[in-house]
């Protein structure tokens, strides 16, 4: 049995704690926030405050790998989500054929609360809330690489462990922790596309039913993108993704302006007609893609310590991969934790090798998608002719299904099920090709902004 300290009770940390405990390991889970999920799903959405999760009330969907892993590790969590009103999408976005595992449509608060309650009921987990971490307990192992042996809390308590899992999220202070422990710095790759999300939540009024999502629930334009996503219990979100070069992006934080704009986009107008707003528009930005590793050219920089979730890999949520990849990391740690005691440094090396093979392609694909989109939007605001954002590779999602049904099915495997594929054409458009007109021309967008 391995004793594990998990830092951070977001989705990745909760999942790691649950999967570890169910394999017989003893787990201490530390969370800075004080509050546990209150009441029913609607009360959670209204009242649950998670300081460390800035995107708690932004648009989410949970792709097929998340469903598969929960089905393997915690099927009662899936049952709780269905009981809470989560919807399961069983067909793809590019092809009408069935997905091997469905996509879950639910609010982030609903999904996380179901996980939280499963962990709180798990006898192998000691749950410490209102407990922040100030640093790592580390000792020199082979004379060169420090070995992490636990953490220090902000109150000075020392918690010893065979393995420490950092699931503290995209703002994890892991760099500071490791520097204080005497390690070489972690290796980071990052790309910031300069996007900002403005999201407003609605609920279907009366007996109205949410529209059926057919095709891709997003519209790309020369200057921004609009997305709509169903959730549980009749809720849905509409998000406008803006470029930081757009001088009018902050105007969308006004509720009346936001509704005026999305009511003129055919995709979202249908939803707006049946929905009643339940929040004001909320912004979320500074969304860099980052892949962090604990191994450099000399080898592992530390032993007995791994990164999970956004601490390791953070991707812009345009393609909704974060939760699925976080669950995959949690499952990997749970499946291999028994090996850490034999050689804590070798354990870090093996985990890094898996992460490079499994996670790095999705980081690179999202960074490529964002670079293409950023080029397109920045060219528009610089007064240049925008080029197609679908010009680079299969990691840049085409905005309309291909005519070949086989290729459409492959795209669903790639984008909904996160199955790396070969043999897909590069959906590139000639840079001089004429793009279809924006569904909401910029002139009309600006008129709506100034009229509101």
mmCIF file of C-alpha atoms in Angstrom, residues 41-364:
data_model
loop_
_atom_site.group_PDB
_atom_site.id
_atom_site.type_symbol
_atom_site.label_atom_id
_atom_site.label_comp_id
_atom_site.label_asym_id
_atom_site.label_seq_id
_atom_site.Cartn_x
_atom_site.Cartn_y
_atom_site.Cartn_z
ATOM 1 C CA UNK A 41 -27.458 20.896 -8.466
ATOM 2 C CA UNK A 42 -29.150 24.289 -8.748
ATOM 3 C CA UNK A 43 -28.023 25.336 -5.262
ATOM 4 C CA UNK A 44 -24.483 24.225 -6.131
ATOM 5 C CA UNK A 45 -24.562 26.344 -9.260
ATOM 6 C CA UNK A 46 -25.837 29.383 -7.389
ATOM 7 C CA UNK A 47 -23.835 29.155 -4.173
ATOM 8 C CA UNK A 48 -20.775 26.908 -4.392
ATOM 9 C CA UNK A 49 -17.674 29.092 -4.341
ATOM 10 C CA UNK A 50 -14.415 27.591 -5.625
ATOM 11 C CA UNK A 51 -11.707 30.252 -5.470
ATOM 12 C CA UNK A 52 -9.209 28.055 -7.257
ATOM 13 C CA UNK A 53 -11.517 27.268 -10.189
ATOM 14 C CA UNK A 54 -11.988 30.495 -12.104
ATOM 15 C CA UNK A 55 -13.844 28.714 -14.902
ATOM 16 C CA UNK A 56 -16.345 26.992 -12.593
ATOM 17 C CA UNK A 57 -19.289 28.656 -14.370
ATOM 18 C CA UNK A 58 -17.928 28.703 -17.876
ATOM 19 C CA UNK A 59 -19.077 26.365 -20.646
ATOM 20 C CA UNK A 60 -18.137 22.716 -20.176
ATOM 21 C CA UNK A 61 -18.782 19.411 -21.847
ATOM 22 C CA UNK A 62 -17.281 16.079 -20.879
ATOM 23 C CA UNK A 63 -16.068 14.012 -23.806
ATOM 24 C CA UNK A 64 -16.301 10.262 -24.316
ATOM 25 C CA UNK A 65 -13.027 9.385 -22.517
ATOM 26 C CA UNK A 66 -14.366 10.976 -19.320
ATOM 27 C CA UNK A 67 -17.450 8.767 -19.554
ATOM 28 C CA UNK A 68 -15.371 5.671 -20.242
ATOM 29 C CA UNK A 69 -13.023 6.262 -17.291
ATOM 30 C CA UNK A 70 -15.872 6.993 -14.892
ATOM 31 C CA UNK A 71 -17.632 3.851 -16.084
ATOM 32 C CA UNK A 72 -14.478 1.858 -15.296
ATOM 33 C CA UNK A 73 -13.591 3.515 -12.003
ATOM 34 C CA UNK A 74 -16.710 5.035 -10.440
ATOM 35 C CA UNK A 75 -19.938 4.070 -12.225
ATOM 36 C CA UNK A 76 -21.985 5.427 -9.324
ATOM 37 C CA UNK A 77 -20.725 8.912 -10.238
ATOM 38 C CA UNK A 78 -22.219 8.473 -13.710
ATOM 39 C CA UNK A 79 -25.464 7.339 -12.101
ATOM 40 C CA UNK A 80 -25.441 10.418 -9.841
ATOM 41 C CA UNK A 81 -24.940 12.676 -12.854
ATOM 42 C CA UNK A 82 -27.862 11.124 -14.705
ATOM 43 C CA UNK A 83 -29.997 11.423 -11.556
ATOM 44 C CA UNK A 84 -28.999 15.103 -11.387
ATOM 45 C CA UNK A 85 -30.348 15.653 -14.883
ATOM 46 C CA UNK A 86 -27.180 15.424 -16.976
ATOM 47 C CA UNK A 87 -27.818 14.663 -20.635
ATOM 48 C CA UNK A 88 -25.854 12.016 -22.539
ATOM 49 C CA UNK A 89 -25.043 12.657 -26.181
ATOM 50 C CA UNK A 90 -24.690 9.327 -27.919
ATOM 51 C CA UNK A 91 -23.966 10.441 -31.496
ATOM 52 C CA UNK A 92 -21.075 12.422 -32.885
ATOM 53 C CA UNK A 93 -20.858 15.982 -34.181
ATOM 54 C CA UNK A 94 -19.499 15.170 -37.638
ATOM 55 C CA UNK A 95 -21.302 11.889 -38.371
ATOM 56 C CA UNK A 96 -24.699 10.507 -37.261
ATOM 57 C CA UNK A 97 -23.208 7.220 -36.071
ATOM 58 C CA UNK A 98 -23.128 6.252 -32.368
ATOM 59 C CA UNK A 99 -20.192 7.072 -30.120
ATOM 60 C CA UNK A 100 -18.625 4.174 -28.238
ATOM 61 C CA UNK A 101 -19.093 6.156 -25.016
ATOM 62 C CA UNK A 102 -21.450 9.148 -24.773
ATOM 63 C CA UNK A 103 -20.546 12.776 -24.143
ATOM 64 C CA UNK A 104 -21.868 14.146 -20.833
ATOM 65 C CA UNK A 105 -23.659 17.501 -20.888
ATOM 66 C CA UNK A 106 -23.731 19.040 -17.412
ATOM 67 C CA UNK A 107 -22.704 22.132 -15.547
ATOM 68 C CA UNK A 108 -19.203 21.978 -14.084
ATOM 69 C CA UNK A 109 -20.674 22.417 -10.600
ATOM 70 C CA UNK A 110 -22.942 19.397 -11.096
ATOM 71 C CA UNK A 111 -20.109 17.200 -12.379
ATOM 72 C CA UNK A 112 -17.655 18.213 -9.666
ATOM 73 C CA UNK A 113 -20.210 17.876 -6.870
ATOM 74 C CA UNK A 114 -20.944 14.276 -7.878
ATOM 75 C CA UNK A 115 -17.238 13.457 -7.730
ATOM 76 C CA UNK A 116 -16.762 15.340 -4.457
ATOM 77 C CA UNK A 117 -19.525 13.376 -2.731
ATOM 78 C CA UNK A 118 -18.130 10.058 -3.939
ATOM 79 C CA UNK A 119 -14.702 10.964 -2.556
ATOM 80 C CA UNK A 120 -16.146 12.202 0.739
ATOM 81 C CA UNK A 121 -17.846 8.810 1.184
ATOM 82 C CA UNK A 122 -14.716 6.813 0.315
ATOM 83 C CA UNK A 123 -13.201 5.258 3.475
ATOM 84 C CA UNK A 124 -9.638 5.269 2.091
ATOM 85 C CA UNK A 125 -9.551 9.077 1.725
ATOM 86 C CA UNK A 126 -8.914 11.574 4.511
ATOM 87 C CA UNK A 127 -10.310 14.870 3.195
ATOM 88 C CA UNK A 128 -8.676 18.058 4.534
ATOM 89 C CA UNK A 129 -10.608 21.184 3.478
ATOM 90 C CA UNK A 130 -9.464 24.755 4.212
ATOM 91 C CA UNK A 131 -5.909 23.390 4.040
ATOM 92 C CA UNK A 132 -3.363 25.122 1.860
ATOM 93 C CA UNK A 133 0.138 23.868 1.108
ATOM 94 C CA UNK A 134 3.168 26.085 1.712
ATOM 95 C CA UNK A 135 5.843 23.741 0.381
ATOM 96 C CA UNK A 136 7.276 20.273 -0.073
ATOM 97 C CA UNK A 137 9.180 18.083 2.350
ATOM 98 C CA UNK A 138 12.177 16.881 0.371
ATOM 99 C CA UNK A 139 15.480 15.148 1.002
ATOM 100 C CA UNK A 140 18.403 14.393 -1.261
ATOM 101 C CA UNK A 141 18.075 10.879 -2.617
ATOM 102 C CA UNK A 142 21.012 9.737 -4.727
ATOM 103 C CA UNK A 143 22.995 12.855 -3.902
ATOM 104 C CA UNK A 144 21.656 14.792 -6.869
ATOM 105 C CA UNK A 145 17.886 14.459 -7.253
ATOM 106 C CA UNK A 146 15.686 15.531 -4.299
ATOM 107 C CA UNK A 147 13.019 13.053 -3.244
ATOM 108 C CA UNK A 148 9.678 14.475 -2.108
ATOM 109 C CA UNK A 149 8.500 12.878 1.117
ATOM 110 C CA UNK A 150 5.406 14.945 1.872
ATOM 111 C CA UNK A 151 4.088 18.492 2.183
ATOM 112 C CA UNK A 152 3.943 21.321 4.697
ATOM 113 C CA UNK A 153 0.586 22.977 5.185
ATOM 114 C CA UNK A 154 0.158 26.719 5.655
ATOM 115 C CA UNK A 155 -0.379 26.101 9.369
ATOM 116 C CA UNK A 156 2.984 24.343 9.654
ATOM 117 C CA UNK A 157 1.726 20.761 9.824
ATOM 118 C CA UNK A 158 3.869 18.170 8.062
ATOM 119 C CA UNK A 159 2.104 15.399 6.153
ATOM 120 C CA UNK A 160 4.436 12.623 5.044
ATOM 121 C CA UNK A 161 3.811 10.524 1.977
ATOM 122 C CA UNK A 162 5.358 8.001 -0.403
ATOM 123 C CA UNK A 163 3.988 10.013 -3.317
ATOM 124 C CA UNK A 164 2.772 13.605 -3.638
ATOM 125 C CA UNK A 165 0.376 14.442 -6.466
ATOM 126 C CA UNK A 166 0.081 18.098 -7.461
ATOM 127 C CA UNK A 167 -3.460 18.627 -8.742
ATOM 128 C CA UNK A 168 -3.579 22.285 -7.700
ATOM 129 C CA UNK A 169 -4.578 23.502 -11.158
ATOM 130 C CA UNK A 170 -3.229 25.913 -13.722
ATOM 131 C CA UNK A 171 -2.128 28.366 -11.020
ATOM 132 C CA UNK A 172 -0.240 25.755 -9.024
ATOM 133 C CA UNK A 173 2.827 27.225 -7.280
ATOM 134 C CA UNK A 174 4.786 24.102 -8.197
ATOM 135 C CA UNK A 175 7.705 26.117 -9.577
ATOM 136 C CA UNK A 176 8.145 27.880 -6.238
ATOM 137 C CA UNK A 177 7.724 24.644 -4.293
ATOM 138 C CA UNK A 178 10.365 22.867 -6.346
ATOM 139 C CA UNK A 179 12.820 25.765 -6.194
ATOM 140 C CA UNK A 180 12.554 25.785 -2.405
ATOM 141 C CA UNK A 181 13.153 22.027 -2.418
ATOM 142 C CA UNK A 182 16.414 22.536 -4.327
ATOM 143 C CA UNK A 183 15.416 21.033 -7.671
ATOM 144 C CA UNK A 184 16.195 22.234 -11.141
ATOM 145 C CA UNK A 185 13.243 24.137 -12.652
ATOM 146 C CA UNK A 186 10.414 22.250 -14.351
ATOM 147 C CA UNK A 187 10.346 22.347 -18.142
ATOM 148 C CA UNK A 188 7.395 24.191 -19.653
ATOM 149 C CA UNK A 189 6.061 24.610 -23.164
ATOM 150 C CA UNK A 190 3.319 27.182 -23.628
ATOM 151 C CA UNK A 191 1.306 29.135 -26.159
ATOM 152 C CA UNK A 192 -1.218 31.891 -25.468
ATOM 153 C CA UNK A 193 -3.635 32.629 -28.286
ATOM 154 C CA UNK A 194 -5.005 35.734 -26.604
ATOM 155 C CA UNK A 195 -8.635 34.630 -26.316
ATOM 156 C CA UNK A 196 -11.305 35.748 -23.897
ATOM 157 C CA UNK A 197 -14.523 33.880 -23.143
ATOM 158 C CA UNK A 198 -17.718 35.727 -22.210
ATOM 159 C CA UNK A 199 -20.373 33.254 -21.039
ATOM 160 C CA UNK A 200 -23.982 33.666 -19.988
ATOM 161 C CA UNK A 201 -26.210 30.936 -18.570
ATOM 162 C CA UNK A 202 -29.895 30.392 -19.331
ATOM 163 C CA UNK A 203 -32.597 27.893 -18.438
ATOM 164 C CA UNK A 204 -35.390 26.626 -20.655
ATOM 165 C CA UNK A 205 -38.578 28.451 -19.723
ATOM 166 C CA UNK A 206 -41.641 26.501 -18.582
ATOM 167 C CA UNK A 207 -42.109 23.278 -20.492
ATOM 168 C CA UNK A 208 -39.774 24.261 -23.330
ATOM 169 C CA UNK A 209 -37.289 21.611 -24.411
ATOM 170 C CA UNK A 210 -33.702 22.360 -25.351
ATOM 171 C CA UNK A 211 -33.025 22.215 -29.080
ATOM 172 C CA UNK A 212 -31.288 19.099 -30.352
ATOM 173 C CA UNK A 213 -27.620 19.730 -31.098
ATOM 174 C CA UNK A 214 -26.932 18.578 -34.631
ATOM 175 C CA UNK A 215 -23.535 19.295 -36.061
ATOM 176 C CA UNK A 216 -20.893 21.392 -34.395
ATOM 177 C CA UNK A 217 -22.387 23.684 -31.676
ATOM 178 C CA UNK A 218 -20.169 26.622 -32.619
ATOM 179 C CA UNK A 219 -19.960 29.277 -35.309
ATOM 180 C CA UNK A 220 -16.602 30.676 -36.412
ATOM 181 C CA UNK A 221 -16.401 34.218 -37.783
ATOM 182 C CA UNK A 222 -13.633 36.509 -38.965
ATOM 183 C CA UNK A 223 -13.501 38.279 -35.609
ATOM 184 C CA UNK A 224 -14.767 35.802 -32.998
ATOM 185 C CA UNK A 225 -16.651 32.618 -32.249
ATOM 186 C CA UNK A 226 -20.031 31.823 -30.676
ATOM 187 C CA UNK A 227 -20.755 28.508 -28.903
ATOM 188 C CA UNK A 228 -23.841 27.016 -27.295
ATOM 189 C CA UNK A 229 -23.815 24.018 -24.962
ATOM 190 C CA UNK A 230 -26.677 22.157 -23.246
ATOM 191 C CA UNK A 231 -26.272 21.130 -19.614
ATOM 192 C CA UNK A 232 -28.316 19.432 -16.897
ATOM 193 C CA UNK A 233 -31.863 20.285 -15.735
ATOM 194 C CA UNK A 234 -32.719 22.494 -18.707
ATOM 195 C CA UNK A 235 -29.711 24.787 -18.326
ATOM 196 C CA UNK A 236 -27.526 25.846 -21.226
ATOM 197 C CA UNK A 237 -24.709 28.304 -21.808
ATOM 198 C CA UNK A 238 -23.857 30.625 -24.654
ATOM 199 C CA UNK A 239 -20.253 31.780 -24.974
ATOM 200 C CA UNK A 240 -18.658 34.420 -27.168
ATOM 201 C CA UNK A 241 -14.940 33.853 -27.726
ATOM 202 C CA UNK A 242 -13.272 37.177 -28.455
ATOM 203 C CA UNK A 243 -9.788 38.181 -29.510
ATOM 204 C CA UNK A 244 -7.878 40.424 -27.116
ATOM 205 C CA UNK A 245 -7.267 42.798 -30.020
ATOM 206 C CA UNK A 246 -11.014 43.410 -30.294
ATOM 207 C CA UNK A 247 -11.667 46.872 -28.808
ATOM 208 C CA UNK A 248 -15.352 45.997 -28.250
ATOM 209 C CA UNK A 249 -14.875 42.729 -26.347
ATOM 210 C CA UNK A 250 -15.733 44.232 -22.932
ATOM 211 C CA UNK A 251 -19.046 45.560 -24.226
ATOM 212 C CA UNK A 252 -20.317 41.965 -24.198
ATOM 213 C CA UNK A 253 -20.215 41.965 -20.393
ATOM 214 C CA UNK A 254 -23.407 44.026 -20.496
ATOM 215 C CA UNK A 255 -26.327 41.580 -20.365
ATOM 216 C CA UNK A 256 -28.545 43.439 -22.814
ATOM 217 C CA UNK A 257 -25.698 43.828 -25.309
ATOM 218 C CA UNK A 258 -24.737 40.171 -25.041
ATOM 219 C CA UNK A 259 -28.291 39.019 -25.740
ATOM 220 C CA UNK A 260 -28.667 41.457 -28.605
ATOM 221 C CA UNK A 261 -25.561 40.015 -30.275
ATOM 222 C CA UNK A 262 -26.249 36.293 -29.788
ATOM 223 C CA UNK A 263 -29.899 36.738 -30.799
ATOM 224 C CA UNK A 264 -28.661 37.625 -34.292
ATOM 225 C CA UNK A 265 -26.581 34.453 -34.678
ATOM 226 C CA UNK A 266 -28.829 31.735 -36.158
ATOM 227 C CA UNK A 267 -27.251 28.971 -34.070
ATOM 228 C CA UNK A 268 -27.942 30.683 -30.750
ATOM 229 C CA UNK A 269 -31.093 32.614 -31.655
ATOM 230 C CA UNK A 270 -33.100 29.385 -31.500
ATOM 231 C CA UNK A 271 -31.840 28.725 -27.971
ATOM 232 C CA UNK A 272 -32.336 32.282 -26.791
ATOM 233 C CA UNK A 273 -36.011 32.166 -27.765
ATOM 234 C CA UNK A 274 -36.751 29.351 -25.281
ATOM 235 C CA UNK A 275 -34.358 30.411 -22.514
ATOM 236 C CA UNK A 276 -34.515 32.716 -19.520
ATOM 237 C CA UNK A 277 -31.200 34.184 -18.308
ATOM 238 C CA UNK A 278 -29.985 33.045 -14.899
ATOM 239 C CA UNK A 279 -26.587 34.819 -14.767
ATOM 240 C CA UNK A 280 -24.976 37.918 -16.118
ATOM 241 C CA UNK A 281 -22.233 37.483 -18.754
ATOM 242 C CA UNK A 282 -19.019 36.367 -17.068
ATOM 243 C CA UNK A 283 -15.514 36.718 -18.509
ATOM 244 C CA UNK A 284 -12.648 34.255 -18.391
ATOM 245 C CA UNK A 285 -9.274 34.877 -20.008
ATOM 246 C CA UNK A 286 -5.495 34.393 -19.865
ATOM 247 C CA UNK A 287 -5.952 30.924 -21.343
ATOM 248 C CA UNK A 288 -2.479 29.792 -22.279
ATOM 249 C CA UNK A 289 -1.859 26.234 -23.379
ATOM 250 C CA UNK A 290 0.873 24.770 -21.179
ATOM 251 C CA UNK A 291 2.578 21.407 -20.851
ATOM 252 C CA UNK A 292 4.791 21.069 -17.789
ATOM 253 C CA UNK A 293 7.331 18.294 -17.236
ATOM 254 C CA UNK A 294 9.507 17.243 -14.289
ATOM 255 C CA UNK A 295 12.311 15.942 -16.471
ATOM 256 C CA UNK A 296 14.925 17.919 -18.396
ATOM 257 C CA UNK A 297 17.967 17.084 -20.531
ATOM 258 C CA UNK A 298 19.729 15.683 -17.471
ATOM 259 C CA UNK A 299 16.827 13.474 -16.421
ATOM 260 C CA UNK A 300 14.197 13.726 -13.663
ATOM 261 C CA UNK A 301 14.489 16.834 -11.515
ATOM 262 C CA UNK A 302 12.689 15.263 -8.548
ATOM 263 C CA UNK A 303 11.426 11.918 -7.271
ATOM 264 C CA UNK A 304 8.191 10.892 -5.579
ATOM 265 C CA UNK A 305 6.216 13.761 -7.093
ATOM 266 C CA UNK A 306 3.929 13.993 -10.146
ATOM 267 C CA UNK A 307 1.664 16.541 -11.776
ATOM 268 C CA UNK A 308 -1.956 15.781 -12.649
ATOM 269 C CA UNK A 309 -4.650 17.832 -14.392
ATOM 270 C CA UNK A 310 -4.003 21.468 -15.217
ATOM 271 C CA UNK A 311 -0.818 21.422 -13.133
ATOM 272 C CA UNK A 312 0.630 19.197 -15.842
ATOM 273 C CA UNK A 313 -1.368 20.016 -18.960
ATOM 274 C CA UNK A 314 -3.604 23.013 -19.454
ATOM 275 C CA UNK A 315 -5.300 23.558 -22.802
ATOM 276 C CA UNK A 316 -7.611 26.290 -24.012
ATOM 277 C CA UNK A 317 -11.081 24.742 -23.506
ATOM 278 C CA UNK A 318 -12.312 25.372 -27.054
ATOM 279 C CA UNK A 319 -12.226 21.635 -27.732
ATOM 280 C CA UNK A 320 -13.214 20.525 -24.194
ATOM 281 C CA UNK A 321 -10.327 18.114 -23.652
ATOM 282 C CA UNK A 322 -9.226 19.162 -20.167
ATOM 283 C CA UNK A 323 -11.421 16.949 -17.984
ATOM 284 C CA UNK A 324 -10.924 13.825 -20.103
ATOM 285 C CA UNK A 325 -7.151 14.232 -20.092
ATOM 286 C CA UNK A 326 -7.164 15.013 -16.361
ATOM 287 C CA UNK A 327 -9.105 11.825 -15.649
ATOM 288 C CA UNK A 328 -6.662 9.869 -17.806
ATOM 289 C CA UNK A 329 -3.753 11.209 -15.736
ATOM 290 C CA UNK A 330 -5.529 10.389 -12.482
ATOM 291 C CA UNK A 331 -6.156 6.852 -13.676
ATOM 292 C CA UNK A 332 -2.519 6.447 -14.716
ATOM 293 C CA UNK A 333 -1.277 7.506 -11.276
ATOM 294 C CA UNK A 334 -3.749 5.191 -9.552
ATOM 295 C CA UNK A 335 -2.689 2.258 -11.733
ATOM 296 C CA UNK A 336 1.043 2.756 -11.111
ATOM 297 C CA UNK A 337 1.360 4.248 -7.600
ATOM 298 C CA UNK A 338 2.457 0.935 -6.095
ATOM 299 C CA UNK A 339 5.746 1.253 -8.000
ATOM 300 C CA UNK A 340 6.901 4.535 -6.483
ATOM 301 C CA UNK A 341 8.448 3.097 -3.312
ATOM 302 C CA UNK A 342 10.928 0.917 -5.236
ATOM 303 C CA UNK A 343 12.469 3.895 -7.043
ATOM 304 C CA UNK A 344 10.836 7.348 -6.686
ATOM 305 C CA UNK A 345 13.040 8.874 -9.402
ATOM 306 C CA UNK A 346 12.394 6.095 -11.915
ATOM 307 C CA UNK A 347 8.682 6.516 -11.195
ATOM 308 C CA UNK A 348 8.843 10.156 -12.325
ATOM 309 C CA UNK A 349 10.739 9.100 -15.456
ATOM 310 C CA UNK A 350 8.133 6.482 -16.383
ATOM 311 C CA UNK A 351 5.226 8.863 -15.752
ATOM 312 C CA UNK A 352 6.894 11.520 -17.913
ATOM 313 C CA UNK A 353 7.378 9.033 -20.741
ATOM 314 C CA UNK A 354 3.677 8.168 -20.596
ATOM 315 C CA UNK A 355 2.700 11.861 -20.454
ATOM 316 C CA UNK A 356 4.818 12.726 -23.490
ATOM 317 C CA UNK A 357 3.302 9.880 -25.490
ATOM 318 C CA UNK A 358 -0.286 10.386 -24.291
ATOM 319 C CA UNK A 359 -0.718 14.081 -23.477
ATOM 320 C CA UNK A 360 1.787 16.020 -25.570
ATOM 321 C CA UNK A 361 -0.009 15.413 -28.892
ATOM 322 C CA UNK A 362 -3.184 17.034 -27.513
ATOM 323 C CA UNK A 363 -1.203 20.011 -26.194
ATOM 324 C CA UNK A 364 0.460 20.419 -29.579
#
